[in-house]
Amino acid sequence: QIDYTGTEPSSPCNKCLNVSWDSTPPCTCTINFTLEHSFESNVFMYYGLSNFYQNHRRYVKSRDDSQLNGDNSSLLNPSKECEPYRTNEDKPIAPCGAIANSMFNDTLELYRIDNDTRTPITLIKKGIAWWTDKNVKFRNPTGDGNNLTALFQGTTKPVNWPKPVYMLDSEPDNNGFINEDFIVWMRTAALPTFRKLYRLIERKNNMQPTLQAGKYSLDIAYNYPVHSFDGRKRMILSTISWMGGKNPFLGIAYITVGSICFFLGVVLLFIHHKYGNRNTSADIPN
């Protein structure tokens, strides 16, 4: 886990701390780190945010699911739930709402350092979203041809976005509303500290680990401002076993609830034996 917020003066990303949404060119920084142990199986690369309340009621409601599902009428006439990110300069915003407007837009690139030579690690950007989201819940508008520029004509980009939704990617099956980075962001988190899947690193050779122990560097295009609300940003590398990923939450929750139940059981047993009604008579009182 690498924190690259840059609040520390010694951090390489400190120069980017007060970056704005529309900084041109984007502020860049590089953080070097060492993997003490090899990652044997497929590796999942996440970005993490802290003190970011995606569970705020107005924030969660600020979207138009009909628009995101490709409905042409909702594309040009978004839901009022999207206010104040419904229109801009008298044009409907696509995608509208506060969730889309605040989409995470840092760019992360990973390199392995071997004898002062930097070798890029292949990061896969497809397959990171839920199948039902990618194929059912999110659809591009329909019309004559597959030209997204024409299909989104008459709309404008979200206020904080540097480019419109039909320019999120160069590949047609990962562009517009079906862009997987966008889909992952639109599934809001329940807690203010969360992480979302950013990229996949697939194992290519069964004889070698996916990421060998050694030196690596993380190149960051720092676009996403978090300092104004005391937020933090981090990059996480994780892998899974046949039992799944390492997540202590359920274990801690089960132990805590089990301990509380055991304690209450002992207390209630004591109360029952000491103060319970010991009258075994079958007589029914008048």
Short mmCIF file of C-alpha atoms in Angstrom, two decimals:
data_model
loop_
_atom_site.label_atom_id
_atom_site.label_comp_id
_atom_site.label_asym_id
_atom_site.label_seq_id
_atom_site.Cartn_x
_atom_site.Cartn_y
_atom_site.Cartn_z
CA GLN A 1 0.00 0.00 0.00
CA ILE A 2 1.52 3.33 -1.13
CA ASP A 3 0.13 6.65 0.13
CA TYR A 4 0.78 9.34 -2.45
CA THR A 5 -1.36 12.19 -1.08
CA GLY A 6 1.75 14.35 -0.72
CA THR A 7 0.97 16.11 2.55
CA GLU A 8 4.47 15.38 3.85
CA PRO A 9 7.06 17.92 2.66
CA SER A 10 9.47 15.08 1.82
CA SER A 11 6.96 13.34 -0.46
CA PRO A 12 7.66 13.50 -4.22
CA CYS A 13 3.96 14.36 -4.70
CA ASN A 14 4.02 17.33 -2.33
CA LYS A 15 4.38 19.67 -5.31
CA CYS A 16 0.99 18.41 -6.58
CA LEU A 17 -0.89 18.84 -3.31
CA ASN A 18 -2.94 21.85 -4.39
CA VAL A 19 -3.66 20.65 -7.90
CA SER A 20 -6.94 21.68 -9.53
CA TRP A 21 -9.30 19.61 -11.68
CA ASP A 22 -8.28 21.38 -14.90
CA SER A 23 -4.51 21.64 -14.41
CA THR A 24 -2.79 21.63 -17.81
CA PRO A 25 -0.46 19.86 -18.11
CA PRO A 26 -1.26 17.53 -15.19
CA CYS A 27 1.15 17.46 -12.27
CA THR A 28 3.26 14.28 -12.26
CA CYS A 29 5.30 12.58 -9.56
CA THR A 30 7.10 9.28 -9.05
CA ILE A 31 7.30 7.17 -5.88
CA ASN A 32 9.84 4.36 -5.58
CA PHE A 33 9.11 1.38 -3.34
CA THR A 34 10.30 -2.17 -2.68
CA LEU A 35 8.30 -5.39 -2.62
CA GLU A 36 9.70 -7.58 0.15
CA HIS A 37 7.84 -10.68 -1.07
CA SER A 38 6.82 -11.87 -4.51
CA PHE A 39 3.18 -11.86 -5.66
CA GLU A 40 2.60 -15.33 -7.08
CA SER A 41 -0.91 -15.22 -8.58
CA ASN A 42 -2.91 -12.54 -10.40
CA VAL A 43 -2.50 -9.11 -8.82
CA PHE A 44 -5.27 -6.57 -8.31
CA MET A 45 -4.35 -2.90 -8.34
CA TYR A 46 -6.67 -0.58 -6.41
CA TYR A 47 -6.87 3.13 -5.72
CA GLY A 48 -8.00 4.09 -2.25
CA LEU A 49 -9.57 7.27 -0.88
CA SER A 50 -10.05 8.34 2.73
CA ASN A 51 -12.45 10.88 4.25
CA PHE A 52 -14.54 10.79 1.06
CA TYR A 53 -18.21 10.33 1.93
CA GLN A 54 -19.77 8.61 -1.07
CA ASN A 55 -22.56 7.51 1.28
CA HIS A 56 -24.00 11.02 1.67
CA ARG A 57 -27.72 10.88 0.89
CA ARG A 58 -27.80 13.70 -1.67
CA TYR A 59 -24.62 12.43 -3.29
CA VAL A 60 -25.95 8.88 -3.66
CA LYS A 61 -29.19 10.14 -5.27
CA SER A 62 -27.40 12.52 -7.64
CA ARG A 63 -27.54 10.38 -10.80
CA ASP A 64 -29.94 9.38 -13.58
CA ASP A 65 -30.00 5.61 -14.05
CA SER A 66 -32.21 5.92 -17.14
CA GLN A 67 -29.63 8.14 -18.77
CA LEU A 68 -26.83 5.73 -17.83
CA ASN A 69 -28.87 2.87 -19.34
CA GLY A 70 -28.84 4.58 -22.74
CA ASP A 71 -32.33 6.08 -22.76
CA ASN A 72 -32.24 8.78 -25.44
CA SER A 73 -34.94 10.96 -23.86
CA SER A 74 -33.12 10.98 -20.51
CA LEU A 75 -29.87 11.81 -22.28
CA LEU A 76 -31.21 15.21 -23.35
CA ASN A 77 -33.52 15.69 -20.36
CA PRO A 78 -31.75 14.36 -17.24
CA SER A 79 -33.47 13.77 -13.93
CA LYS A 80 -33.84 16.69 -11.53
CA GLU A 81 -32.04 14.54 -8.95
CA CYS A 82 -28.83 15.52 -10.76
CA GLU A 83 -29.06 19.18 -9.72
CA PRO A 84 -26.88 21.23 -9.60
CA TYR A 85 -24.98 19.06 -12.10
CA ARG A 86 -27.92 18.59 -14.46
CA THR A 87 -27.12 21.23 -17.08
CA ASN A 88 -24.24 23.54 -17.94
CA GLU A 89 -24.50 26.49 -20.33
CA ASP A 90 -28.05 25.40 -21.20
CA LYS A 91 -26.87 21.97 -22.33
CA PRO A 92 -27.70 18.71 -20.53
CA ILE A 93 -24.71 17.09 -18.82
CA ALA A 94 -23.89 13.50 -19.77
CA PRO A 95 -23.41 11.80 -17.41
CA CYS A 96 -25.22 14.08 -14.99
CA GLY A 97 -25.00 14.21 -11.20
CA ALA A 98 -22.47 14.68 -8.42
CA ILE A 99 -21.19 11.08 -8.51
CA ALA A 100 -20.10 11.29 -12.13
CA ASN A 101 -18.82 14.84 -11.70
CA SER A 102 -16.40 13.73 -8.97
CA MET A 103 -15.03 10.70 -10.85
CA PHE A 104 -11.51 9.67 -9.84
CA ASN A 105 -9.12 10.62 -12.66
CA ASP A 106 -5.55 10.03 -11.45
CA THR A 107 -3.46 7.94 -13.83
CA LEU A 108 -1.21 5.27 -12.30
CA GLU A 109 1.61 3.44 -14.08
CA LEU A 110 3.79 0.74 -12.55
CA TYR A 111 7.41 -0.06 -13.46
CA ARG A 112 9.92 -2.65 -12.29
CA ILE A 113 13.44 -1.36 -11.69
CA ASP A 114 16.24 -3.79 -12.52
CA ASN A 115 19.82 -2.49 -12.75
CA ASP A 116 18.55 1.08 -13.20
CA THR A 117 16.36 -0.08 -16.09
CA ARG A 118 12.63 0.61 -15.83
CA THR A 119 10.39 -2.08 -17.31
CA PRO A 120 6.67 -1.22 -17.57
CA ILE A 121 4.20 -3.62 -15.96
CA THR A 122 1.22 -4.42 -18.18
CA LEU A 123 -1.95 -3.14 -16.53
CA ILE A 124 -5.24 -4.52 -17.86
CA LYS A 125 -8.12 -2.04 -17.81
CA LYS A 126 -10.93 -4.41 -18.80
CA GLY A 127 -12.65 -6.92 -16.56
CA ILE A 128 -12.60 -4.64 -13.50
CA ALA A 129 -16.37 -3.93 -13.43
CA TRP A 130 -19.23 -6.23 -12.44
CA TRP A 131 -20.63 -8.16 -15.40
CA THR A 132 -24.19 -7.02 -14.67
CA ASP A 133 -23.08 -3.38 -14.58
CA LYS A 134 -21.11 -3.62 -17.81
CA ASN A 135 -23.73 -5.55 -19.80
CA VAL A 136 -27.07 -4.62 -18.22
CA LYS A 137 -27.07 -1.50 -16.07
CA PHE A 138 -24.88 0.76 -18.21
CA ARG A 139 -25.52 1.21 -21.94
CA ASN A 140 -24.62 3.85 -24.49
CA PRO A 141 -27.35 5.78 -26.34
CA THR A 142 -28.71 4.13 -29.46
CA GLY A 143 -29.03 5.59 -32.91
CA ASP A 144 -27.85 5.36 -36.48
CA GLY A 145 -24.27 4.11 -36.54
CA ASN A 146 -21.83 3.62 -33.68
CA ASN A 147 -20.33 7.11 -33.69
CA LEU A 148 -20.46 8.12 -30.03
CA THR A 149 -19.62 11.74 -30.89
CA ALA A 150 -22.84 11.94 -32.89
CA LEU A 151 -24.88 9.97 -30.35
CA PHE A 152 -23.87 12.38 -27.55
CA GLN A 153 -24.43 15.47 -29.71
CA GLY A 154 -26.32 18.19 -27.86
CA THR A 155 -24.85 17.27 -24.46
CA THR A 156 -21.88 18.62 -22.56
CA LYS A 157 -19.28 17.07 -20.27
CA PRO A 158 -19.47 17.19 -16.45
CA VAL A 159 -18.02 20.39 -15.00
CA ASN A 160 -14.91 18.78 -13.46
CA TRP A 161 -14.09 16.51 -16.39
CA PRO A 162 -11.27 17.48 -18.76
CA LYS A 163 -12.93 15.70 -21.71
CA PRO A 164 -16.41 14.40 -22.63
CA VAL A 165 -17.65 10.91 -21.86
CA TYR A 166 -17.23 9.69 -25.45
CA MET A 167 -13.47 10.33 -25.19
CA LEU A 168 -12.79 8.27 -22.07
CA ASP A 169 -11.11 5.54 -24.11
CA SER A 170 -10.04 4.83 -27.68
CA GLU A 171 -11.61 1.35 -27.73
CA PRO A 172 -15.32 1.36 -28.68
CA ASP A 173 -16.26 -1.41 -26.21
CA ASN A 174 -14.76 0.57 -23.31
CA ASN A 175 -15.97 4.07 -24.14
CA GLY A 176 -18.86 6.28 -23.13
CA PHE A 177 -21.18 5.03 -20.41
CA ILE A 178 -19.70 1.51 -20.65
CA ASN A 179 -16.19 2.66 -19.73
CA GLU A 180 -15.19 0.34 -16.89
CA ASP A 181 -13.32 2.98 -14.85
CA PHE A 182 -16.50 5.05 -14.92
CA ILE A 183 -18.69 2.06 -14.02
CA VAL A 184 -16.47 1.15 -11.05
CA TRP A 185 -16.64 4.73 -9.75
CA MET A 186 -20.43 4.90 -10.06
CA ARG A 187 -20.88 1.99 -7.63
CA THR A 188 -20.75 4.12 -4.47
CA ALA A 189 -18.90 3.01 -1.34
CA ALA A 190 -20.63 2.50 2.01
CA LEU A 191 -17.81 3.91 4.17
CA PRO A 192 -15.69 7.08 3.94
CA THR A 193 -12.49 5.05 3.60
CA PHE A 194 -12.69 2.75 0.60
CA ARG A 195 -10.80 1.30 -2.32
CA LYS A 196 -11.89 0.58 -5.88
CA LEU A 197 -10.39 -1.75 -8.45
CA TYR A 198 -8.20 0.15 -10.91
CA ARG A 199 -6.27 -2.42 -12.96
CA LEU A 200 -5.46 -6.13 -13.24
CA ILE A 201 -2.01 -7.67 -13.54
CA GLU A 202 -2.31 -11.18 -14.96
CA ARG A 203 0.21 -13.95 -14.39
CA LYS A 204 1.84 -14.87 -17.69
CA ASN A 205 4.24 -17.64 -16.65
CA ASN A 206 3.43 -20.35 -14.12
CA MET A 207 7.14 -20.75 -13.45
CA GLN A 208 7.59 -17.12 -12.33
CA PRO A 209 5.64 -14.90 -9.95
CA THR A 210 3.45 -12.12 -11.32
CA LEU A 211 5.44 -9.47 -9.44
CA GLN A 212 8.89 -10.50 -8.26
CA ALA A 213 10.33 -9.15 -5.05
CA GLY A 214 12.46 -6.12 -5.77
CA LYS A 215 12.36 -2.43 -6.59
CA TYR A 216 9.44 -0.75 -8.33
CA SER A 217 8.32 2.76 -9.17
CA LEU A 218 4.84 4.25 -9.40
CA ASP A 219 4.32 7.06 -11.90
CA ILE A 220 1.33 9.25 -11.04
CA ALA A 221 -0.51 11.84 -13.10
CA TYR A 222 -1.89 13.73 -10.12
CA ASN A 223 -5.26 15.16 -11.21
CA TYR A 224 -7.59 14.43 -8.31
CA PRO A 225 -7.63 17.06 -5.52
CA VAL A 226 -8.25 15.76 -1.99
CA HIS A 227 -6.35 18.23 0.21
CA SER A 228 -9.30 20.64 0.49
CA PHE A 229 -11.32 18.09 2.52
CA ASP A 230 -8.35 16.47 4.32
CA GLY A 231 -8.63 13.36 2.19
CA ARG A 232 -5.88 10.89 1.38
CA LYS A 233 -5.05 8.83 -1.69
CA ARG A 234 -3.25 5.53 -1.93
CA MET A 235 -2.39 2.75 -4.35
CA ILE A 236 -2.88 -0.84 -3.20
CA LEU A 237 -1.51 -4.06 -4.66
CA SER A 238 -3.31 -7.20 -3.56
CA THR A 239 -3.64 -10.83 -4.53
CA ILE A 240 -6.02 -13.65 -3.65
CA SER A 241 -5.79 -17.31 -2.73
CA TRP A 242 -8.37 -20.09 -3.16
CA MET A 243 -10.05 -18.70 -0.04
CA GLY A 244 -10.35 -15.22 -1.52
CA GLY A 245 -8.70 -11.97 -0.56
CA LYS A 246 -7.34 -10.94 2.80
CA ASN A 247 -10.10 -9.02 4.54
CA PRO A 248 -10.15 -9.06 8.36
CA PHE A 249 -13.53 -7.32 8.64
CA LEU A 250 -15.73 -10.43 8.75
CA GLY A 251 -13.41 -12.22 11.18
CA ILE A 252 -13.37 -9.25 13.54
CA ALA A 253 -17.15 -8.83 13.22
CA TYR A 254 -17.84 -12.52 13.95
CA ILE A 255 -15.53 -12.57 16.99
CA THR A 256 -17.01 -9.34 18.35
CA VAL A 257 -20.64 -10.39 17.92
CA GLY A 258 -19.91 -13.88 19.26
CA SER A 259 -18.18 -12.45 22.34
CA ILE A 260 -21.11 -10.11 23.02
CA CYS A 261 -23.61 -12.95 22.66
CA PHE A 262 -21.58 -15.19 25.00
CA PHE A 263 -21.30 -12.43 27.62
CA LEU A 264 -25.03 -11.65 27.45
CA GLY A 265 -25.81 -15.38 27.67
CA VAL A 266 -23.79 -15.72 30.88
CA VAL A 267 -25.43 -12.61 32.38
CA LEU A 268 -28.95 -13.76 31.51
CA LEU A 269 -28.23 -17.28 32.83
CA PHE A 270 -27.09 -15.82 36.14
CA ILE A 271 -30.17 -13.58 36.38
CA HIS A 272 -32.45 -16.50 35.55
CA HIS A 273 -30.99 -18.75 38.26
CA LYS A 274 -30.92 -16.07 40.92
CA TYR A 275 -34.13 -14.19 40.29
CA GLY A 276 -36.17 -16.59 38.19
CA ASN A 277 -39.54 -17.92 39.37
CA ARG A 278 -38.80 -21.23 41.11
CA ASN A 279 -42.47 -22.00 41.85
CA THR A 280 -43.10 -25.43 40.35
CA SER A 281 -46.69 -25.63 41.57
CA ALA A 282 -49.28 -26.27 38.90
CA ASP A 283 -51.88 -24.24 40.79
CA ILE A 284 -53.37 -21.44 38.76
CA PRO A 285 -53.82 -18.28 40.83
CA ASN A 286 -57.22 -16.66 40.93
#
